[in-house]
Short mmCIF file of C-alpha atoms and ligand atoms in Angstrom, two decimals:
data_model
loop_
_atom_site.label_atom_id
_atom_site.label_comp_id
_atom_site.label_asym_id
_atom_site.label_seq_id
_atom_site.Cartn_x
_atom_site.Cartn_y
_atom_site.Cartn_z
CA MET Y 1 10.39 17.22 13.64
CA ASP Y 2 11.05 19.18 10.49
CA ARG Y 3 8.33 21.30 8.97
CA LYS Y 4 6.39 19.82 6.08
CA ARG Y 5 5.94 21.78 2.89
CA LEU Y 6 2.61 21.54 1.09
CA LEU Y 7 1.64 22.94 -2.29
CA PHE Y 8 -2.08 23.40 -3.06
CA VAL Y 9 -3.18 23.96 -6.66
CA ASP Y 10 -6.67 25.04 -7.73
CA ASP Y 11 -7.91 27.44 -10.40
CA GLU Y 12 -10.73 28.69 -8.18
CA PRO Y 13 -9.51 31.38 -5.77
CA MET Y 14 -12.47 30.68 -3.46
CA VAL Y 15 -11.40 27.07 -3.03
CA LEU Y 16 -7.85 28.09 -2.18
CA LYS Y 17 -9.15 30.65 0.30
CA GLY Y 18 -11.36 28.00 1.91
CA LEU Y 19 -8.43 25.61 2.24
CA GLN Y 20 -6.24 28.34 3.69
CA ARG Y 21 -8.91 29.15 6.26
CA SER Y 22 -9.65 25.60 7.27
CA LEU Y 23 -5.98 24.65 7.62
CA ARG Y 24 -4.96 27.76 9.54
CA GLY Y 25 -4.53 25.69 12.69
CA MET Y 26 -1.72 23.70 11.03
CA ARG Y 27 0.48 26.70 10.28
CA ARG Y 28 2.89 25.88 13.08
CA GLU Y 29 3.65 22.45 11.61
CA TRP Y 30 3.21 22.98 7.88
CA ASP Y 31 4.39 25.55 5.36
CA MET Y 32 1.53 25.92 2.89
CA VAL Y 33 1.79 27.49 -0.53
CA PHE Y 34 -1.30 28.12 -2.70
CA MET Y 35 -1.13 28.35 -6.51
CA GLY Y 36 -3.81 29.06 -9.10
CA SER Y 37 -2.52 26.96 -12.01
CA GLY Y 38 -0.39 23.96 -12.88
CA ARG Y 39 2.17 26.17 -14.57
CA GLU Y 40 2.62 28.34 -11.48
CA ALA Y 41 2.84 25.22 -9.34
CA LEU Y 42 5.63 23.76 -11.47
CA ASP Y 43 7.52 27.05 -11.36
CA ALA Y 44 7.24 27.06 -7.58
CA MET Y 45 8.55 23.49 -7.49
CA GLN Y 46 11.59 24.51 -9.51
CA ARG Y 47 12.40 27.17 -6.95
CA GLU Y 48 11.75 25.32 -3.72
CA SER Y 49 11.10 21.79 -2.59
CA PHE Y 50 7.80 20.38 -1.34
CA ASP Y 51 6.74 17.19 0.41
CA VAL Y 52 3.18 16.99 -0.95
CA VAL Y 53 1.22 18.41 -3.87
CA ILE Y 54 -2.57 18.59 -3.49
CA SER Y 55 -4.15 19.44 -6.81
CA ASP Y 56 -7.57 20.01 -8.32
CA MET Y 57 -8.30 17.85 -11.37
CA ARG Y 58 -10.26 20.14 -13.69
CA MET Y 59 -8.24 23.25 -14.47
CA PRO Y 60 -7.85 25.19 -17.72
CA GLU Y 61 -4.65 24.77 -19.78
CA MET Y 62 -2.95 22.19 -17.59
CA ASP Y 63 -5.28 19.85 -15.72
CA GLY Y 64 -4.46 17.93 -12.55
CA ALA Y 65 -3.45 14.80 -14.44
CA GLN Y 66 -1.00 16.69 -16.64
CA LEU Y 67 0.45 18.45 -13.61
CA LEU Y 68 0.91 15.23 -11.64
CA GLU Y 69 2.46 13.51 -14.63
CA VAL Y 70 5.23 16.13 -14.62
CA VAL Y 71 5.54 16.05 -10.84
CA LYS Y 72 5.91 12.28 -10.93
CA ALA Y 73 8.67 12.46 -13.53
CA ASP Y 74 10.57 15.50 -12.27
CA HIS Y 75 9.93 15.41 -8.53
CA PRO Y 76 9.42 11.74 -7.76
CA HIS Y 77 9.78 12.08 -3.98
CA VAL Y 78 6.74 14.35 -3.75
CA VAL Y 79 3.49 12.73 -2.57
CA ARG Y 80 0.67 13.38 -5.06
CA ILE Y 81 -2.91 13.93 -3.94
CA ILE Y 82 -5.92 14.84 -6.08
CA LEU Y 83 -8.60 16.95 -4.40
CA SER Y 84 -11.46 17.16 -6.81
CA GLY Y 85 -15.19 17.46 -7.34
CA GLN Y 86 -17.16 14.98 -9.46
CA LEU Y 87 -14.99 13.17 -11.96
CA ASP Y 88 -16.10 11.08 -14.88
CA ARG Y 89 -14.84 7.55 -15.18
CA GLU Y 90 -11.95 8.34 -17.46
CA MET Y 91 -10.69 11.07 -15.14
CA THR Y 92 -11.06 8.84 -12.10
CA LEU Y 93 -8.93 6.21 -13.77
CA LYS Y 94 -6.32 8.77 -14.72
CA SER Y 95 -6.27 10.06 -11.15
CA VAL Y 96 -5.93 6.67 -9.58
CA ARG Y 97 -2.93 6.02 -11.77
CA LEU Y 98 -1.16 9.30 -11.07
CA ALA Y 99 -2.19 10.23 -7.56
CA HIS Y 100 -1.35 8.33 -4.40
CA GLN Y 101 -4.68 9.34 -2.92
CA LEU Y 102 -7.90 10.91 -4.12
CA LEU Y 103 -9.95 13.22 -1.94
CA SER Y 104 -13.33 14.59 -2.90
CA LYS Y 105 -14.31 18.24 -2.80
CA PRO Y 106 -15.69 19.79 -0.71
CA CYS Y 107 -13.38 18.06 1.72
CA GLU Y 108 -13.71 18.47 5.44
CA ALA Y 109 -10.60 19.92 7.01
CA ALA Y 110 -10.42 16.92 9.34
CA VAL Y 111 -10.35 14.44 6.43
CA LEU Y 112 -7.61 16.35 4.68
CA ARG Y 113 -5.59 16.80 7.88
CA ASP Y 114 -5.96 13.10 8.61
CA ALA Y 115 -4.83 12.05 5.11
CA LEU Y 116 -1.80 14.34 5.32
CA ALA Y 117 -0.89 13.34 8.86
CA ARG Y 118 -0.96 9.66 7.86
CA THR Y 119 1.29 10.44 4.91
CA PHE Y 120 3.82 12.27 7.06
CA ALA Y 121 3.75 9.47 9.64
CA LEU Y 122 5.11 7.16 6.94
CA ASN Y 123 8.53 8.73 7.32
CA ARG Y 124 8.82 6.71 10.49
CA ILE Y 125 8.40 3.50 8.48
CA LEU Y 126 10.82 4.32 5.69
CA ALA Y 127 13.34 7.07 6.17
CA HIS Y 128 15.59 6.27 3.20
CA GLU Y 129 15.15 9.15 0.72
CA GLY Y 130 16.34 7.22 -2.34
CA LEU Y 131 13.93 4.36 -1.72
CA LYS Y 132 11.06 6.73 -1.00
CA LYS Y 133 11.62 8.23 -4.43
CA VAL Y 134 11.51 4.84 -6.11
CA VAL Y 135 8.40 3.74 -4.25
CA ALA Y 136 6.51 7.01 -4.83
CA GLN Y 137 6.82 6.45 -8.58
CA ILE Y 138 5.04 3.10 -8.51
CA ASP Y 139 1.48 3.35 -9.78
CA ALA Y 140 0.59 -0.31 -10.08
CA LEU Y 141 2.02 -3.65 -9.07
CA PRO Y 142 2.25 -6.52 -11.48
CA SER Y 143 -0.31 -9.29 -11.27
CA MET Y 144 -0.20 -12.98 -11.99
CA PRO Y 145 -0.78 -13.38 -15.74
CA ALA Y 146 -3.36 -16.14 -15.25
CA MET Y 147 -5.34 -14.01 -12.82
CA CYS Y 148 -5.31 -11.04 -15.17
CA MET Y 149 -6.86 -13.27 -17.82
CA GLU Y 150 -9.38 -14.68 -15.40
CA VAL Y 151 -10.53 -11.31 -14.12
CA MET Y 152 -10.69 -9.95 -17.67
CA GLU Y 153 -13.03 -12.77 -18.65
CA ALA Y 154 -15.02 -12.51 -15.44
CA VAL Y 155 -15.94 -8.84 -15.91
CA GLN Y 156 -16.80 -9.14 -19.57
CA GLY Y 157 -19.14 -12.09 -19.56
CA PRO Y 158 -22.91 -11.59 -19.75
CA GLU Y 159 -23.34 -12.99 -16.25
CA ALA Y 160 -20.46 -11.14 -14.63
CA SER Y 161 -20.81 -11.57 -10.90
CA ILE Y 162 -19.38 -9.42 -8.14
CA GLN Y 163 -18.68 -12.51 -6.10
CA LYS Y 164 -16.63 -14.16 -8.81
CA VAL Y 165 -14.64 -11.02 -9.57
CA ALA Y 166 -13.96 -10.46 -5.87
CA ASP Y 167 -12.73 -14.03 -5.49
CA ILE Y 168 -10.18 -13.58 -8.26
CA ILE Y 169 -8.97 -10.20 -7.03
CA ALA Y 170 -8.62 -11.55 -3.50
CA ARG Y 171 -6.11 -14.11 -4.80
CA ASP Y 172 -3.79 -11.62 -6.48
CA LEU Y 173 -1.44 -9.33 -4.55
CA GLY Y 174 -1.20 -6.57 -7.17
CA MET Y 175 -4.92 -6.35 -7.83
CA ALA Y 176 -5.90 -6.59 -4.17
CA ALA Y 177 -3.57 -3.75 -3.21
CA LYS Y 178 -4.83 -1.51 -6.03
CA ILE Y 179 -8.50 -2.13 -5.19
CA LEU Y 180 -7.85 -1.26 -1.56
CA GLN Y 181 -6.16 1.96 -2.63
CA MET Y 182 -9.19 2.93 -4.68
CA VAL Y 183 -11.81 2.06 -2.15
CA ASN Y 184 -9.94 3.80 0.65
CA SER Y 185 -9.65 7.04 -1.28
CA ALA Y 186 -11.89 9.49 0.50
CA PHE Y 187 -13.11 10.18 -3.01
CA PHE Y 188 -15.58 7.38 -2.75
CA GLY Y 189 -17.08 9.06 0.27
CA LEU Y 190 -16.74 6.20 2.74
CA CYS Y 191 -16.27 7.11 6.35
CA ARG Y 192 -14.55 3.90 7.33
CA ARG Y 193 -11.40 2.22 6.09
CA VAL Y 194 -12.04 -0.94 4.11
CA THR Y 195 -9.76 -3.95 4.48
CA ASP Y 196 -11.96 -6.67 3.01
CA ILE Y 197 -11.64 -7.28 -0.71
CA ARG Y 198 -15.20 -8.48 -1.09
CA ASP Y 199 -16.53 -5.34 0.61
CA ALA Y 200 -14.23 -3.28 -1.59
CA VAL Y 201 -15.50 -4.84 -4.81
CA VAL Y 202 -19.13 -4.44 -3.75
CA LEU Y 203 -18.59 -0.82 -2.73
CA LEU Y 204 -16.82 0.14 -5.93
CA GLY Y 205 -19.35 -1.70 -8.06
CA LEU Y 206 -18.88 -3.88 -11.08
CA ASP Y 207 -18.74 -0.93 -13.50
CA ALA Y 208 -15.81 0.71 -11.76
CA ILE Y 209 -13.99 -2.62 -11.51
CA ARG Y 210 -14.63 -3.31 -15.16
CA SER Y 211 -13.06 0.03 -16.13
CA LEU Y 212 -10.09 -0.69 -13.91
CA VAL Y 213 -9.58 -4.13 -15.36
CA LEU Y 214 -9.92 -2.97 -18.94
CA SER Y 215 -7.74 0.12 -18.62
CA VAL Y 216 -4.12 -0.29 -19.45
CA ASN Y 217 -1.51 -0.09 -16.70
CA VAL Y 218 -3.80 -0.51 -13.76
CA PHE Y 219 -3.92 -4.28 -13.61
CA SER Y 220 -1.08 -5.61 -15.67
CA ALA Y 221 0.43 -9.02 -15.88
CA PHE Y 222 4.13 -9.33 -15.11
CA ASN Y 223 6.51 -10.93 -17.44
CA LYS Y 224 8.09 -13.82 -15.60
CA ALA Y 225 11.11 -13.87 -17.89
CA ASN Y 226 12.00 -10.28 -16.99
CA LEU Y 227 11.61 -10.87 -13.31
CA SER Y 228 13.45 -14.11 -12.92
CA CYS Y 229 15.05 -12.99 -9.66
CA LEU Y 230 11.94 -13.88 -7.71
CA ASP Y 231 9.89 -17.05 -7.43
CA PHE Y 232 6.48 -15.52 -8.06
CA ASP Y 233 4.44 -18.69 -7.66
CA GLY Y 234 6.16 -19.28 -4.36
CA LEU Y 235 5.51 -15.71 -3.25
CA TRP Y 236 1.81 -15.97 -4.16
CA ASP Y 237 1.39 -19.29 -2.35
CA HIS Y 238 3.24 -18.04 0.72
CA SER Y 239 1.24 -14.79 0.80
CA LEU Y 240 -2.19 -16.39 0.45
CA ALA Y 241 -1.39 -19.03 3.06
CA ALA Y 242 0.01 -16.39 5.44
CA GLY Y 243 -3.20 -14.37 5.03
CA GLY Y 244 -5.25 -17.43 5.95
CA TYR Y 245 -3.05 -18.26 8.94
CA ALA Y 246 -3.13 -14.68 10.23
CA ARG Y 247 -6.92 -14.85 10.11
CA GLN Y 248 -6.91 -18.21 11.85
CA VAL Y 249 -4.65 -16.97 14.65
CA MET Y 250 -6.83 -13.88 15.14
CA ARG Y 251 -10.00 -15.97 15.25
CA SER Y 252 -8.46 -18.41 17.70
CA ALA Y 253 -7.61 -15.41 19.88
CA GLU Y 254 -11.24 -14.24 19.59
CA GLN Y 255 -10.38 -10.87 18.10
CA PRO Y 256 -13.08 -8.56 16.68
CA PRO Y 257 -14.00 -9.09 12.98
CA GLU Y 258 -12.44 -5.83 11.69
CA ALA Y 259 -9.12 -6.74 13.30
CA VAL Y 260 -9.39 -10.26 11.85
CA ASN Y 261 -9.88 -8.79 8.37
CA ALA Y 262 -7.01 -6.36 8.79
CA ALA Y 263 -4.73 -9.23 9.82
CA PHE Y 264 -5.82 -11.34 6.86
CA MET Y 265 -5.09 -8.53 4.39
CA ALA Y 266 -1.78 -7.66 6.09
CA GLY Y 267 -0.86 -11.35 5.98
CA MET Y 268 -1.58 -11.45 2.31
CA LEU Y 269 0.35 -8.24 1.58
CA HIS Y 270 3.19 -8.66 4.11
CA ASP Y 271 5.81 -9.53 1.49
CA ILE Y 272 4.57 -7.17 -1.24
CA GLY Y 273 7.84 -5.25 -0.88
CA LYS Y 274 9.55 -8.22 -2.57
CA LEU Y 275 7.53 -7.47 -5.66
CA ILE Y 276 8.62 -3.85 -5.52
CA LEU Y 277 12.28 -4.83 -5.17
CA ALA Y 278 12.08 -7.38 -7.99
CA VAL Y 279 10.40 -4.97 -10.40
CA ASN Y 280 12.62 -2.00 -9.62
CA PHE Y 281 15.99 -3.51 -8.73
CA GLY Y 282 15.94 -6.87 -10.55
CA ASP Y 283 19.69 -7.43 -10.89
CA ALA Y 284 20.73 -6.03 -7.55
CA TYR Y 285 17.90 -7.92 -5.89
CA ARG Y 286 19.14 -11.18 -7.35
CA SER Y 287 22.32 -10.87 -5.31
CA VAL Y 288 20.26 -11.10 -2.12
CA PHE Y 289 19.62 -14.74 -2.97
CA ASP Y 290 23.13 -15.62 -4.22
CA VAL Y 291 24.77 -16.16 -0.90
CA SER Y 292 27.69 -18.07 0.38
CA PRO Y 293 26.94 -20.81 2.92
CA GLU Y 294 28.75 -18.81 5.62
CA ASP Y 295 26.24 -15.99 5.33
CA THR Y 296 23.54 -17.04 7.75
CA ARG Y 297 21.66 -13.76 7.86
CA PRO Y 298 18.01 -13.95 6.82
CA ALA Y 299 17.21 -12.50 3.37
CA TRP Y 300 15.59 -9.40 4.87
CA ALA Y 301 18.77 -8.55 6.78
CA ARG Y 302 20.72 -8.83 3.52
CA GLU Y 303 18.19 -6.52 1.84
CA GLN Y 304 18.68 -4.04 4.63
CA ALA Y 305 22.44 -4.10 4.11
CA LEU Y 306 22.12 -3.77 0.34
CA PHE Y 307 19.27 -1.27 -0.09
CA GLY Y 308 19.04 0.47 3.27
CA ALA Y 309 15.66 -1.10 4.08
CA SER Y 310 14.02 -4.50 3.75
CA HIS Y 311 10.98 -5.57 1.76
CA ALA Y 312 8.92 -5.17 4.94
CA GLU Y 313 9.37 -1.40 5.27
CA ILE Y 314 9.33 -0.82 1.52
CA GLY Y 315 6.00 -2.63 1.11
CA ALA Y 316 4.42 -0.90 4.10
CA TYR Y 317 5.52 2.49 2.78
CA LEU Y 318 3.79 1.98 -0.59
CA MET Y 319 0.65 0.66 1.05
CA GLY Y 320 0.69 3.74 3.29
CA LEU Y 321 1.06 6.11 0.34
CA TRP Y 322 -1.95 4.36 -1.11
CA GLY Y 323 -3.95 5.16 2.02
CA LEU Y 324 -4.23 1.75 3.66
CA GLU Y 325 -5.18 1.37 7.30
CA THR Y 326 -2.42 2.17 9.83
CA GLU Y 327 -2.89 -1.13 11.70
CA LEU Y 328 -2.23 -2.99 8.47
CA LEU Y 329 0.92 -0.98 7.82
CA ALA Y 330 2.45 -1.83 11.19
CA ALA Y 331 1.77 -5.53 10.63
CA ILE Y 332 3.48 -5.38 7.22
CA ALA Y 333 6.40 -3.20 8.32
CA PHE Y 334 7.30 -5.24 11.40
CA HIS Y 335 6.50 -8.79 10.37
CA HIS Y 336 10.10 -9.93 10.92
CA ASP Y 337 10.79 -7.99 14.10
CA PRO Y 338 7.46 -7.20 15.80
CA ALA Y 339 9.11 -5.73 18.90
CA ARG Y 340 10.15 -2.70 16.83
CA SER Y 341 6.48 -1.88 16.23
CA ARG Y 342 6.19 -0.92 19.91
CA VAL Y 343 2.70 -2.41 19.81
CA GLY Y 344 2.37 -3.84 23.30
CA VAL Y 345 -0.79 -5.92 22.88
CA PHE Y 346 -1.79 -8.88 20.78
CA GLY Y 347 -3.24 -7.95 17.36
CA PRO Y 348 -2.44 -8.05 13.62
CA VAL Y 349 1.28 -7.31 14.21
CA ALA Y 350 1.78 -10.50 16.25
CA ALA Y 351 -0.65 -12.52 14.10
CA VAL Y 352 1.16 -11.71 10.85
CA HIS Y 353 4.55 -12.38 12.43
CA LEU Y 354 3.30 -15.82 13.47
CA ALA Y 355 1.52 -16.51 10.17
CA ASP Y 356 4.69 -15.82 8.18
CA ARG Y 357 6.64 -18.11 10.46
CA PHE Y 358 4.03 -20.92 10.50
CA GLU Y 359 3.83 -20.95 6.71
CA ARG Y 360 7.58 -21.34 6.39
CA GLU Y 361 7.73 -24.00 9.09
CA MET Y 362 5.01 -26.06 7.45
CA ARG Y 363 6.68 -26.11 4.07
CA PRO Y 364 8.13 -29.55 3.39
CA GLY Y 365 11.86 -29.70 4.05
CA SER Y 366 12.03 -26.29 5.67
CA ALA Y 367 14.78 -25.44 8.10
CA LEU Y 368 14.08 -24.29 11.63
CA VAL Y 369 12.34 -20.91 11.54
CA ILE Y 370 13.23 -18.50 14.31
CA GLY Y 371 10.62 -16.03 15.44
CA ASP Y 372 10.57 -13.39 18.12
CA ASP Y 373 9.43 -15.45 21.11
CA ASP Y 374 10.49 -12.74 23.56
CA TYR Y 375 8.02 -10.35 21.97
CA LEU Y 376 5.21 -12.89 22.19
CA GLN Y 377 6.05 -13.45 25.88
CA THR Y 378 6.10 -9.72 26.52
CA ILE Y 379 2.62 -9.20 25.10
CA GLY Y 380 1.41 -12.18 27.12
CA VAL Y 381 0.58 -14.74 24.42
CA GLY Y 382 3.67 -16.98 24.59
CA GLY Y 383 1.61 -19.79 26.08
CA GLN Y 384 -0.87 -19.83 23.18
CA VAL Y 385 1.54 -20.10 20.27
CA GLU Y 386 1.47 -23.89 20.21
CA ALA Y 387 -2.33 -24.03 20.04
CA TRP Y 388 -2.34 -21.44 17.24
CA ARG Y 389 0.29 -23.38 15.32
CA GLN Y 390 -1.94 -26.44 15.55
CA ALA Y 391 -4.99 -24.44 14.40
CA CYS Y 392 -3.05 -23.32 11.32
CA ALA Y 393 -1.78 -26.84 10.65
CA ASP Y 394 -5.40 -28.06 10.77
CA LEU Y 395 -6.35 -25.35 8.28
CA GLN Y 396 -3.57 -26.47 5.97
CA GLY Y 397 -4.67 -30.07 6.37
CA GLU Y 398 -8.20 -29.15 5.28
CA ALA Y 399 -6.89 -27.28 2.24
CA SER Y 400 -4.67 -30.08 0.95
FE1 LIG X 1 9.03 -11.11 4.79
FE1 LIG X 2 6.84 -13.82 4.39
#
């Protein structure tokens, strides 16, 4: 494995010394460079290349936000992490827009090592350098216009309720992903990873959510006319149903509640890469759907041929940069071909694969959907698929 190059930026020499000391054990795997100002950091980046920048927020002359703004524009492949002490609301919002992850200072070496190791592990999900660059520049995903309006109204009313706000956010892919990024930033001091939107909204609190909703560019509605290459309503319906089916399959298999939640969220976000492709490669992406009748490959195989990766890996990579749970990432990345995950037991990977397939099968007029039955046999659940399909069909029957 090639060595990773890390650039730490902080105006306080003591902090840099502390970091250097606590990360000494990583010297064999990482090259670490320590700089005392944004200016010096940018100079260093002109001279040599880095994989990650870990910056303080409050610094004289150029603060962390200004530094990361330049890094994002000039060195888009670099992963951006803020490592900071107390931030006021405005600074937190700025950070969450510019940084992939926020860590709070003082930060335990283990937390920092863990965050960095997770980031480097993402190279296994998406190796394509060009796509990594595109994805690393994404700071927010577009939301359904109607849901943006709804959430806006919900946070501003005199009787704003956490429950109501959480319900709206849980129905929108862009907002749900962003809230999970925020709540999973070590910045908020939680020791566990959160996969449940309701928990996330409660933990962040109504004030933080209100600032997020009201700040520009964090939750923004997409313009359907500009993104005509994708059927957004269809994507939203498919994603919400797949989330529900993944949860149903996990419950039927009597899995523990955290795993059930992870599968639900992964089911909901499994096709989020389609949103990334539509927003960033609109015209090229359109050609994935304009196919001759002889081309029988599934759309994801055509994406792979065209872009070098499919929406599955692209979506998982962004969710990973945003600090989401590893189990969730595998379920997103391998929802078409679960065997590649090398996960040998039943869990969210298999549940999301099945949920995606069940949703498409149950759509009126759908063609035969082929799933990876060999994989399901290998992990020993082949005999239960029929019962799970029925459980999901019952769920759909209740909903309609
Ligand atoms: Fe998919
Ligand atoms: Fe799907």
